[in-house]
Coordinates of N, CA and C in Angstrom, one line a residue:
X1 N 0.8 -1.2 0.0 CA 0.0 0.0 0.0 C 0.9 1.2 0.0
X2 N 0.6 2.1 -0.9 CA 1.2 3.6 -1.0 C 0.6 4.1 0.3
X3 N 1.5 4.6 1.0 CA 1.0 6.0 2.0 C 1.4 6.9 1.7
X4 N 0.7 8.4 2.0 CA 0.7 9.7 2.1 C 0.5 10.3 3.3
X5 N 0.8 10.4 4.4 CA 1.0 11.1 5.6 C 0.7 13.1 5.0
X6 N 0.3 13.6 5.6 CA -0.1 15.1 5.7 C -0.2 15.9 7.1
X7 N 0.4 17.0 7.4 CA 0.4 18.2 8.2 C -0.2 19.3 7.4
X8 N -1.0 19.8 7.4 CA -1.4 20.7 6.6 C -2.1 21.8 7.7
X9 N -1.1 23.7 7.3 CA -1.1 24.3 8.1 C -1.5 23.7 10.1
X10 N -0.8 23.1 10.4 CA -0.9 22.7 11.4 C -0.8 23.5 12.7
X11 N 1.0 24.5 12.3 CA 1.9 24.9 12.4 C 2.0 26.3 11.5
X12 N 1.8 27.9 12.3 CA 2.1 28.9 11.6 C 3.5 28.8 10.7
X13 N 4.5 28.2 11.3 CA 5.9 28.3 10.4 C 6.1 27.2 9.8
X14 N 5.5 26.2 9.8 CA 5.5 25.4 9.0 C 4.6 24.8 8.2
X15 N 4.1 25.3 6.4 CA 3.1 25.4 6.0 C 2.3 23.7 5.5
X16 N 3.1 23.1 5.0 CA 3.2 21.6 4.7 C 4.1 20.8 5.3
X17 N 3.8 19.3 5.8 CA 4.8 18.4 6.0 C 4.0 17.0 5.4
X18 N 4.9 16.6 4.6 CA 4.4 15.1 4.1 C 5.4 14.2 4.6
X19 N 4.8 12.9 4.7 CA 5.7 11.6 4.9 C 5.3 11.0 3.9
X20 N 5.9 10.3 3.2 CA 5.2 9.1 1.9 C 6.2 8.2 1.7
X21 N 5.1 6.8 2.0 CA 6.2 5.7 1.0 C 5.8 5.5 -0.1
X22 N 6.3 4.9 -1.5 CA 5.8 4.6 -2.3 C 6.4 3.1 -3.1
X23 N 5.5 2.3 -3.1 CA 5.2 1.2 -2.9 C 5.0 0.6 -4.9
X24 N 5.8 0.0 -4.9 CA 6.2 -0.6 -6.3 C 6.7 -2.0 -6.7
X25 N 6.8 -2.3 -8.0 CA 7.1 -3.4 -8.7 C 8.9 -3.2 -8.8
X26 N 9.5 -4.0 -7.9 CA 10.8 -3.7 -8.0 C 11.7 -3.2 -9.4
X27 N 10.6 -4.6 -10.7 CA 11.3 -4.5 -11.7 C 10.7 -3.6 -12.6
X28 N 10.1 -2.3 -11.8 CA 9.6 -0.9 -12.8 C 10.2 0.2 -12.6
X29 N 10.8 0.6 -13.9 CA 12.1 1.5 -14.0 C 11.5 2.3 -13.2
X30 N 12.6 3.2 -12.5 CA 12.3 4.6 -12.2 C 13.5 5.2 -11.6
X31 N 13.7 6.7 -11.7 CA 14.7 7.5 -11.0 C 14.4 8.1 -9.8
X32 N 15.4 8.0 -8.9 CA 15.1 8.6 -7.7 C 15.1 10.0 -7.5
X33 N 14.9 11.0 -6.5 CA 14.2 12.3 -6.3 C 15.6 12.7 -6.7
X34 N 15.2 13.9 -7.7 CA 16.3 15.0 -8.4 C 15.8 16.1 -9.1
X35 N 16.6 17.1 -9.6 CA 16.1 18.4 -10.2 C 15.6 17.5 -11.3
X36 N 14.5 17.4 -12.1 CA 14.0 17.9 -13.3 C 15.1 18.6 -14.6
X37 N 15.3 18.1 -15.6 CA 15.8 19.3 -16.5 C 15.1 20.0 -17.3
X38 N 15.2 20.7 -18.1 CA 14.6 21.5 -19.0 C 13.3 22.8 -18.4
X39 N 12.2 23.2 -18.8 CA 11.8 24.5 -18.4 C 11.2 24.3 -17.0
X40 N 11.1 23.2 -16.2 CA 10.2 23.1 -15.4 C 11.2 23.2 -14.2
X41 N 10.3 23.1 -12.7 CA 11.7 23.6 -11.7 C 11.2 22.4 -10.7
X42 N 10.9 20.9 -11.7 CA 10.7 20.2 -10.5 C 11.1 19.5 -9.7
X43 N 11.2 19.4 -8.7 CA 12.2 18.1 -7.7 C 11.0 17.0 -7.8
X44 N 11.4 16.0 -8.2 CA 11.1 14.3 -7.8 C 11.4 13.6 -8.3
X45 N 10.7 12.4 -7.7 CA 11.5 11.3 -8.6 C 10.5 11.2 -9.7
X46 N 11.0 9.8 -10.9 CA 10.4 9.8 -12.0 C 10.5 8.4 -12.5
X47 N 8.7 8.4 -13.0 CA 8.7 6.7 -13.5 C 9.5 6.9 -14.5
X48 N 10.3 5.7 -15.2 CA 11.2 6.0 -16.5 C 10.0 4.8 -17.5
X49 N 8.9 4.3 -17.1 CA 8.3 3.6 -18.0 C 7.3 4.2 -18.7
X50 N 6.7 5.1 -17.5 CA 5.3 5.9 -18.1 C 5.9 7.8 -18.3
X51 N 7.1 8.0 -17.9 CA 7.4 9.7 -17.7 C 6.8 9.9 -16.8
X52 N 6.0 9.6 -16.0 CA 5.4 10.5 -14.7 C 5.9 10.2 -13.4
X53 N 5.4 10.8 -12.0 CA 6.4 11.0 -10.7 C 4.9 10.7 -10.3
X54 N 5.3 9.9 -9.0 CA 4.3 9.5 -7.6 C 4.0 11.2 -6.9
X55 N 4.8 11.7 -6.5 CA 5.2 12.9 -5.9 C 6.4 13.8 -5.9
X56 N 6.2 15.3 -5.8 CA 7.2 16.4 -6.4 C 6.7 17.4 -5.7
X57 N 7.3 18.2 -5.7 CA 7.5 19.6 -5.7 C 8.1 20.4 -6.6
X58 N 7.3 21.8 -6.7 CA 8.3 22.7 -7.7 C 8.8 23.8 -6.5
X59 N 10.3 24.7 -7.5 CA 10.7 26.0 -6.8 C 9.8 26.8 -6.2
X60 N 8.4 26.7 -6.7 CA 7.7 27.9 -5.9 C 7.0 27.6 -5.1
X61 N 7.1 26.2 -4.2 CA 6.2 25.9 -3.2 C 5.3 24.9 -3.6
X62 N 5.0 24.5 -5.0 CA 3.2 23.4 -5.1 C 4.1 22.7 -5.2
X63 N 3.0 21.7 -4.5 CA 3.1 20.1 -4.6 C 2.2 19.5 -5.2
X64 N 2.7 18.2 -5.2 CA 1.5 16.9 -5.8 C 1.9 15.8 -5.5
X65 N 0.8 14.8 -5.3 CA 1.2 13.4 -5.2 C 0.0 12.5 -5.6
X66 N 0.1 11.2 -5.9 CA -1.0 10.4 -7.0 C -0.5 9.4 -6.0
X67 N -1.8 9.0 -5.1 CA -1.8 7.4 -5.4 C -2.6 6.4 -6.2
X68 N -2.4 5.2 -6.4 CA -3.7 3.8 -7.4 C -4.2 3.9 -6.1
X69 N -5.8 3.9 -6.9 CA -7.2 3.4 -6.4 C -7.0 1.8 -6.0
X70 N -7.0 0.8 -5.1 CA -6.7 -0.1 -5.3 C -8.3 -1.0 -6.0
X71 N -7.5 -1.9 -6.6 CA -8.6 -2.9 -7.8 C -8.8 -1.6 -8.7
X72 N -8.1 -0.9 -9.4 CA -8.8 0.2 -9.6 C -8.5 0.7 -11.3
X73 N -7.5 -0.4 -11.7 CA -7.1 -0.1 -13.0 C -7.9 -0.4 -14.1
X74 N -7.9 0.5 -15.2 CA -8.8 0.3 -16.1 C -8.2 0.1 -17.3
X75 N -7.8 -1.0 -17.9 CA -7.5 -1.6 -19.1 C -7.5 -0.3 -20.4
X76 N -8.8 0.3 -20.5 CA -8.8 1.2 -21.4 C -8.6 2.7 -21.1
X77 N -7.8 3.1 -19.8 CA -7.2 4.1 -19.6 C -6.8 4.7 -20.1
X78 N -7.0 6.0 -21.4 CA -6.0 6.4 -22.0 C -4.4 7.6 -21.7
X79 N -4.5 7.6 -20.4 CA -3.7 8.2 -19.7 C -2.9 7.6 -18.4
X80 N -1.7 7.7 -18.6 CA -1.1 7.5 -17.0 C -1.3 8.6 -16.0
X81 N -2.1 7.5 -14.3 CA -2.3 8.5 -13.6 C -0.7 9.9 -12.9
X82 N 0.7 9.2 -13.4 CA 1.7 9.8 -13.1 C 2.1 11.2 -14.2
X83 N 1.2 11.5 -14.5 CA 1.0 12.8 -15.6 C 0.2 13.7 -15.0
X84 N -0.6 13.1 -13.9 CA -1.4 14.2 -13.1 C -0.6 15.0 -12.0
X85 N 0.4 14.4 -11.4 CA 1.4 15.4 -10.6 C 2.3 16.0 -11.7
X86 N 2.8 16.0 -12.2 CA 3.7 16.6 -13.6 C 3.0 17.8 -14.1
X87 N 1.9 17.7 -14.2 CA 0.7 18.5 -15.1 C 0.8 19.8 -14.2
X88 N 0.5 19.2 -12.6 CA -0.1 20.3 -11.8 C 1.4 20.9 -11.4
X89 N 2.2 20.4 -11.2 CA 3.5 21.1 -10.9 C 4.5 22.0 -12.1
X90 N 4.2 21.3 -13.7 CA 5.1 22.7 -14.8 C 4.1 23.4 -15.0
X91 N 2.5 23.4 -14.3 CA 1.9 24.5 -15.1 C 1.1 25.7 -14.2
X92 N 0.2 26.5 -14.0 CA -0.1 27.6 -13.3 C -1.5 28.0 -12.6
X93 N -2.0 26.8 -13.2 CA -3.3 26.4 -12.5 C -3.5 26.5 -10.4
X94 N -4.4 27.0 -10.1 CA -4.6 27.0 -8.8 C -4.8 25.5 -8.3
X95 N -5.0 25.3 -7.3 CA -4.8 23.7 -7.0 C -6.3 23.8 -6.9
X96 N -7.3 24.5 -6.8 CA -8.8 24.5 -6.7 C -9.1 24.1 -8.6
X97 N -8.8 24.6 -9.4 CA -8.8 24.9 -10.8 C -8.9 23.1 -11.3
X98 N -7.1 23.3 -10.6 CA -6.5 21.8 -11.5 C -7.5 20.6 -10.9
X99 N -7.7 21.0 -9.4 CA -8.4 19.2 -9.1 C -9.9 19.2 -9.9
X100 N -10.6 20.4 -9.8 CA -11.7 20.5 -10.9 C -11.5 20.0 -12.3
X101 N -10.6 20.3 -12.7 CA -10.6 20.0 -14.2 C -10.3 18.7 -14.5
X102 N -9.7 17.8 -13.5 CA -8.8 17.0 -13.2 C -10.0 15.9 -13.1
X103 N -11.1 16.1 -12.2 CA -12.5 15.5 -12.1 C -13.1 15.4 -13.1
X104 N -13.2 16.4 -13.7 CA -14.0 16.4 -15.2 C -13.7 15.5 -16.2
X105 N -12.1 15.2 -16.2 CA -11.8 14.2 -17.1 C -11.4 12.6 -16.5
X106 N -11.9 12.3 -15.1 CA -11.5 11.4 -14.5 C -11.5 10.0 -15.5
X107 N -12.1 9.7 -16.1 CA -12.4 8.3 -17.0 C -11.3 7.9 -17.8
X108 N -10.8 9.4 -18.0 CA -9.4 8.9 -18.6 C -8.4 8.1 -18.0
X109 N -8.5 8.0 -16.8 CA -7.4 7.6 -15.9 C -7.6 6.0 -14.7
X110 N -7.0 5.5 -14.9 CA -7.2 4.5 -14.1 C -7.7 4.7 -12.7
X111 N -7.6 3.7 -11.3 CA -8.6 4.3 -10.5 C -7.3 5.3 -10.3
X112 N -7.7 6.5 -9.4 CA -6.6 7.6 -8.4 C -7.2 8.3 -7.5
X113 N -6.2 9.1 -6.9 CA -6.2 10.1 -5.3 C -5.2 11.2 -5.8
X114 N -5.6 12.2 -5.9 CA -4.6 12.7 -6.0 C -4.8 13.9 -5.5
X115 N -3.6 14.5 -4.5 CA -3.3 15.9 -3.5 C -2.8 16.7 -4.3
X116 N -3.3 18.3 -4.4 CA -1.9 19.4 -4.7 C -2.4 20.5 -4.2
X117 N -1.4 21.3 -3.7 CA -1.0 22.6 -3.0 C -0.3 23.5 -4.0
X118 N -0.9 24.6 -3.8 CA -0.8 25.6 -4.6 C 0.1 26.4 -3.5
X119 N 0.2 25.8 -2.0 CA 1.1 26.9 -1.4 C -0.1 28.0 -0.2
X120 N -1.2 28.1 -1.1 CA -2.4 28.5 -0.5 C -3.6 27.8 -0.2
X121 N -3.7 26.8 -1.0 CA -5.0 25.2 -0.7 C -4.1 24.4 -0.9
X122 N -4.9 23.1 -0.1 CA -4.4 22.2 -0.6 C -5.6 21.2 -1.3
X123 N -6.0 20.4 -2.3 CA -7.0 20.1 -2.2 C -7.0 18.4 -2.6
X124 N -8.2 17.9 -2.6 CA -8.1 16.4 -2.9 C -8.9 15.9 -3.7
X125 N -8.7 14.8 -4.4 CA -10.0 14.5 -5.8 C -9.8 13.4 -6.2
X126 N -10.8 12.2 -6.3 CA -10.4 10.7 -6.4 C -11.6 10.7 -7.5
X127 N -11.3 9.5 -8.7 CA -12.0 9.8 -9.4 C -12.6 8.3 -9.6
X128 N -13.0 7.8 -8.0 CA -13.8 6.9 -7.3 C -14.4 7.7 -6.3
X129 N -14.5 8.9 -6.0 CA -15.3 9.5 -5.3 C -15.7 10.5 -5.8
X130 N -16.9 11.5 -5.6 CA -18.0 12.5 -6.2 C -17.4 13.6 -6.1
X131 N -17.0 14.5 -5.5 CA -16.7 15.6 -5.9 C -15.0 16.0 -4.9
X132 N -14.1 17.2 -6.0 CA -12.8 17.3 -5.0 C -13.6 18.1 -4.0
X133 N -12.4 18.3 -3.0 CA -12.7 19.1 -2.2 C -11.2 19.6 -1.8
X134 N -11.3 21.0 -1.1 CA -10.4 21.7 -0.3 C -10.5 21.0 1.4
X135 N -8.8 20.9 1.5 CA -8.9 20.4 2.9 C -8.9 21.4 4.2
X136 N -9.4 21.5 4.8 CA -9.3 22.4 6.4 C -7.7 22.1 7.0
X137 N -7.0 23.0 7.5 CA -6.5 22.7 8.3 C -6.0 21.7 8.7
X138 N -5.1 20.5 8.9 CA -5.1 19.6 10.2 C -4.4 18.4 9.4
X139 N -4.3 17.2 10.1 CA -3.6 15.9 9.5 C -4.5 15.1 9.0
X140 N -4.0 14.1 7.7 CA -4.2 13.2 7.0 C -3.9 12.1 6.4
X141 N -4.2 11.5 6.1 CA -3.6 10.1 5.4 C -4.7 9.9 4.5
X142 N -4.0 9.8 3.2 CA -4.3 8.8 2.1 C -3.4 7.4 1.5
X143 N -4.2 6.2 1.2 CA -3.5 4.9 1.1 C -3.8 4.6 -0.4
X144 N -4.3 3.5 -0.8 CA -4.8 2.6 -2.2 C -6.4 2.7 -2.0
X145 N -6.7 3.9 -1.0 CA -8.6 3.7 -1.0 C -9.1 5.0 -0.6
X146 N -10.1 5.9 -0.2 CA -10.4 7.1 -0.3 C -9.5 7.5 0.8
X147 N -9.1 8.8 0.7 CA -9.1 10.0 2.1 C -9.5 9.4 3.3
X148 N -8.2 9.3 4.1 CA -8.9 8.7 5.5 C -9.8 7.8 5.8
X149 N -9.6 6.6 5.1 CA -10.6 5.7 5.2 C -9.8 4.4 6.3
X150 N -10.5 3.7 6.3 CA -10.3 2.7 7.5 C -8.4 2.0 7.3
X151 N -8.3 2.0 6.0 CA -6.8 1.1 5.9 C -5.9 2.0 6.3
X152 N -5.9 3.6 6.5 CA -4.8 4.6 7.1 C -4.9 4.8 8.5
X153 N -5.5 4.4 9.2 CA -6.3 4.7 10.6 C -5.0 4.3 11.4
X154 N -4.9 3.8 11.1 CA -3.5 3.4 12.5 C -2.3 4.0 11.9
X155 N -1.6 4.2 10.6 CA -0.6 5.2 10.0 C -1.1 6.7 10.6
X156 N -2.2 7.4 10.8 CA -2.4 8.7 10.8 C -2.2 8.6 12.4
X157 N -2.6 7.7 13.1 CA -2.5 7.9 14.7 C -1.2 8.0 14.7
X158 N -0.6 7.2 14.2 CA 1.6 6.9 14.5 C 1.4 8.3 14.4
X159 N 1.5 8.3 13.6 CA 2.2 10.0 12.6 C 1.6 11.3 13.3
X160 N 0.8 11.1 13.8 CA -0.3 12.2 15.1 C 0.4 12.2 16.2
X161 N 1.1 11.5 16.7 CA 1.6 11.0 17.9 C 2.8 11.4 18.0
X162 N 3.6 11.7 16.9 CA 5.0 12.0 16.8 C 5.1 13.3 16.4
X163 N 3.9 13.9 16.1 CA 4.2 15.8 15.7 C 4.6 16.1 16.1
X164 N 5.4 17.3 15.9 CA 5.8 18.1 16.9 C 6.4 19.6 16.3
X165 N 6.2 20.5 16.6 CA 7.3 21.8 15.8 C 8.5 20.9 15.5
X166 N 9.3 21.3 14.4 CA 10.5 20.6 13.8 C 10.7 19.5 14.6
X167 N 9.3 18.5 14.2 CA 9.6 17.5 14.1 C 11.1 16.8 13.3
X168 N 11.9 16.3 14.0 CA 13.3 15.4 13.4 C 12.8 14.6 11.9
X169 N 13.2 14.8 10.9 CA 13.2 13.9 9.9 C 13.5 12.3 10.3
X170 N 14.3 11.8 10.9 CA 14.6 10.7 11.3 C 13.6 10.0 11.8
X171 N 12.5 11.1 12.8 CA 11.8 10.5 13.3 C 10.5 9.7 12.4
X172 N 10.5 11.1 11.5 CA 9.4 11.1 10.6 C 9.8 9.1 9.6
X173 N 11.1 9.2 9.3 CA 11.3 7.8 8.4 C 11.0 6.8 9.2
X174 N 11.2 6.8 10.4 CA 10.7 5.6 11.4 C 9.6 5.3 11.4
X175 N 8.7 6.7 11.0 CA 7.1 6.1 11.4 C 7.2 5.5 10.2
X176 N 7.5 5.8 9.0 CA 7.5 5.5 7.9 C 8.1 3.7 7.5
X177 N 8.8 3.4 8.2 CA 9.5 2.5 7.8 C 8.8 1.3 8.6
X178 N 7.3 2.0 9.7 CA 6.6 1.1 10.1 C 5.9 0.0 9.5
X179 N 5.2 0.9 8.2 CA 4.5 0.2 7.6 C 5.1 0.6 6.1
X180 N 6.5 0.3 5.9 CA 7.3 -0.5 4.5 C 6.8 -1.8 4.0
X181 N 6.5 -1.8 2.5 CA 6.0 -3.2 2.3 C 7.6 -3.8 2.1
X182 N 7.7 -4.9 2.2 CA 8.9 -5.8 1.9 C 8.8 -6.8 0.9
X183 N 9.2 -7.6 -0.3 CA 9.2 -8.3 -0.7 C 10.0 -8.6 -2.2
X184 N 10.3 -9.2 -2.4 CA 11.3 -9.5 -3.4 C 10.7 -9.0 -5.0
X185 N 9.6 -8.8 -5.2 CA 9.1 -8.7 -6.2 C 8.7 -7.4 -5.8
X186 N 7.7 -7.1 -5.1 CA 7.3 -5.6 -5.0 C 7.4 -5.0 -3.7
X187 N 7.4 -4.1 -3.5 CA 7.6 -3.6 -2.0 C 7.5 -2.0 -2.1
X188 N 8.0 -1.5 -0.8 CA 8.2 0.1 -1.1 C 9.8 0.8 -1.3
X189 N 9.8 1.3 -2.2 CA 10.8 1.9 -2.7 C 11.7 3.0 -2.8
X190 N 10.7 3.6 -2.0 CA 11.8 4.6 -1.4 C 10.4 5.4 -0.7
X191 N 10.8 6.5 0.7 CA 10.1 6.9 1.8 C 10.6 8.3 1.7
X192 N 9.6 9.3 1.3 CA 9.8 10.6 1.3 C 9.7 11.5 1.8
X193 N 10.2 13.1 2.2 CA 9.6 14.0 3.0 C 9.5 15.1 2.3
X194 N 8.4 16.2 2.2 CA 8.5 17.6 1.8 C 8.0 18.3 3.0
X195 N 8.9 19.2 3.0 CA 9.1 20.3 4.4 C 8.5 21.5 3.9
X196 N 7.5 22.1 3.6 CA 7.5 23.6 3.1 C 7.4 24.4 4.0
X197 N 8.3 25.6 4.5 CA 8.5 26.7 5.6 C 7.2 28.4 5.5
X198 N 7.2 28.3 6.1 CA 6.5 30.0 5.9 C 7.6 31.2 5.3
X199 N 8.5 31.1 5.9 CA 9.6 31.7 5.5 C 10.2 31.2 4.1
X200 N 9.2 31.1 3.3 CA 9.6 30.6 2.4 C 11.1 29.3 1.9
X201 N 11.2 28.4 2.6 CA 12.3 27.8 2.9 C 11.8 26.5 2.5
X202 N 12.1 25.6 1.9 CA 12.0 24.1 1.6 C 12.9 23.1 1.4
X203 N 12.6 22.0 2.1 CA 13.2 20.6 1.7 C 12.6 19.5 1.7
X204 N 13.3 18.6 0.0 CA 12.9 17.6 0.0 C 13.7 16.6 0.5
X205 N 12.8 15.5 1.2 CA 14.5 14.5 1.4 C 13.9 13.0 1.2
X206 N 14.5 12.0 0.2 CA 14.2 10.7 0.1 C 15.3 9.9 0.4
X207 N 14.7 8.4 1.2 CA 15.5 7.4 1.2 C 15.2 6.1 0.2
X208 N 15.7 6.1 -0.5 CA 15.2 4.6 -1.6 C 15.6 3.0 -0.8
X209 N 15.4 2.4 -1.0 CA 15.5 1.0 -0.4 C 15.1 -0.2 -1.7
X210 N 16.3 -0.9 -1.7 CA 16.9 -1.9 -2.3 C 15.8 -3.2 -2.4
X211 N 15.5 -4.5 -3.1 CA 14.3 -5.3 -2.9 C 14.6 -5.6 -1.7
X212 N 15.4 -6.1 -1.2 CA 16.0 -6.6 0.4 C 14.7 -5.8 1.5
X213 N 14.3 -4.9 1.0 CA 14.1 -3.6 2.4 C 15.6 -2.9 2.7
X214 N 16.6 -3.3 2.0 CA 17.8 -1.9 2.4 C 18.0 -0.9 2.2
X215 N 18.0 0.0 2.8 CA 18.1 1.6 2.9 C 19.5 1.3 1.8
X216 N 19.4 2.3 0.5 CA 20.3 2.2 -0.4 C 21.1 3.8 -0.4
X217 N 19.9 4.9 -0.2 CA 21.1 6.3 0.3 C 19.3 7.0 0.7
X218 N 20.2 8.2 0.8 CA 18.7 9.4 1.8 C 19.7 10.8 0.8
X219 N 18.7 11.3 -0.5 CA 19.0 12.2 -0.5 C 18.1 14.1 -0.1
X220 N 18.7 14.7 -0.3 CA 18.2 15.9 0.4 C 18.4 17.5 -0.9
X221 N 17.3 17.8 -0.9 CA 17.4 19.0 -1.1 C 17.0 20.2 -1.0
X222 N 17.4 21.2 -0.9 CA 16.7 22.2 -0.1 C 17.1 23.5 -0.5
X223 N 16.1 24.6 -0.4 CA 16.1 25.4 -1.6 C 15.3 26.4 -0.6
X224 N 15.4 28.1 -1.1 CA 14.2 28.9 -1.1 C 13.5 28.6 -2.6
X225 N 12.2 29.0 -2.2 CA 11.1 28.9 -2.8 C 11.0 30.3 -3.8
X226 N 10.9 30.3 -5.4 CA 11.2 31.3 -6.4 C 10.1 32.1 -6.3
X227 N 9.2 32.9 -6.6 CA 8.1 33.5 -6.7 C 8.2 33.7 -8.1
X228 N 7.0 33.8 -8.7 CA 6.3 33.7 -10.0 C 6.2 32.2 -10.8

């Protein structure tokens, strides 16, 4: 199961905090969290099968992240759901705009969840469930099934339990590494964090992990946030 962990405005100085693992087919290409090249300013990683990222950030603060609906794939999907974080992060859409529009064409897309922050909303939109919405304030978890539904219930307590102002990253990979899937064939792949500051200040930091479950490196990057 993919997790998504969420702090959203929790904390005046600290405007976003995510934990995420993301949980894959060992033998499906992909690159781990790095700059982006060409016009776009994005940090993440990247499927190398379909071109699209689980989750990213750009220089000016938005985020995104997509998890699978689980049972949820649709044979005649004409789109990868890993083009919906991509989409919302090189372009200039409000995160109210994009998850609307995003709804409108849901059929294209196999089952999904998918979160983005514009920096000012953050909002949510599954295109197994009726309408997006903007989140309030406070903590979350999304898995392989709606917003806070019964399979995150014990991930969102851990991760509730360990807040704290500058919360330690370390701490944050522990909760994370609670519920790591393990297995030779598929498992989770690497455990992510985005930090976004009021003071305009950000970091991303991933650890990837090997089929074994071995921690393989933890990279970090950290940046002010560009305006425009």
């Amino acid at each position: 199961m993919c997790l998504v962990l969420l702090a959203w405005r929790v904390w005046a100085d600290e405007t976003l905090l995510v934990a995420a693992n993301r949980d894959e087919y060992h033998a499906r290409p992909a690159r781990s969290a790095h700059r982006w090249q060409g016009p776009t300013r994005i940090v993440a990683g990247r499927d190398l099968e379909a071109g699209g990222t689980w989750l990213g950030l750009d220089r000016g603060g938005r985020f995104a992240a997509v998890t699978n609906y689980r049972g949820g794939r649709e044979p005649r999907a004409a789109a990868s759901r890993g083009a919906l974080p991509v989409a919302f992060l090189s372009g200039s859409d409000s995160a109210a705009a994009y998850a609307q529009a995003v709804a409108a064409q849901g059929s294209a897309y196999s089952g999904f969840n998918l979160l983005v922050c514009d920096g000012t909303e953050l909002w949510w939109c599954s295109n197994r469930d009726h309408e997006p919405r903007a989140l309030a304030p406070g903590i979350y978890a999304l898995g392989n099934l709606l917003l806070d539904s019964a399979d995150v219930v014990e991930a969102k307590a851990h991760f509730r339990s360990v807040l704290r102002r500058a919360v330690a990253d370390e701490t944050l990979f522990t909760v994370l590494a609670v519920y790591a899937v393990r297995g030779s064939a598929y498992g989770t792949r690497c455990a992510s964090l985005v930090r976004v500051h009021a003071n305009s200040h950000a970091r991303f930091s991933e650890r990837t992990f090997d089929a074994h479950g071995n921690a393989d490196e933890t990279v970090r990057y950290e940046f002010r946030l560009a305006s425009g």
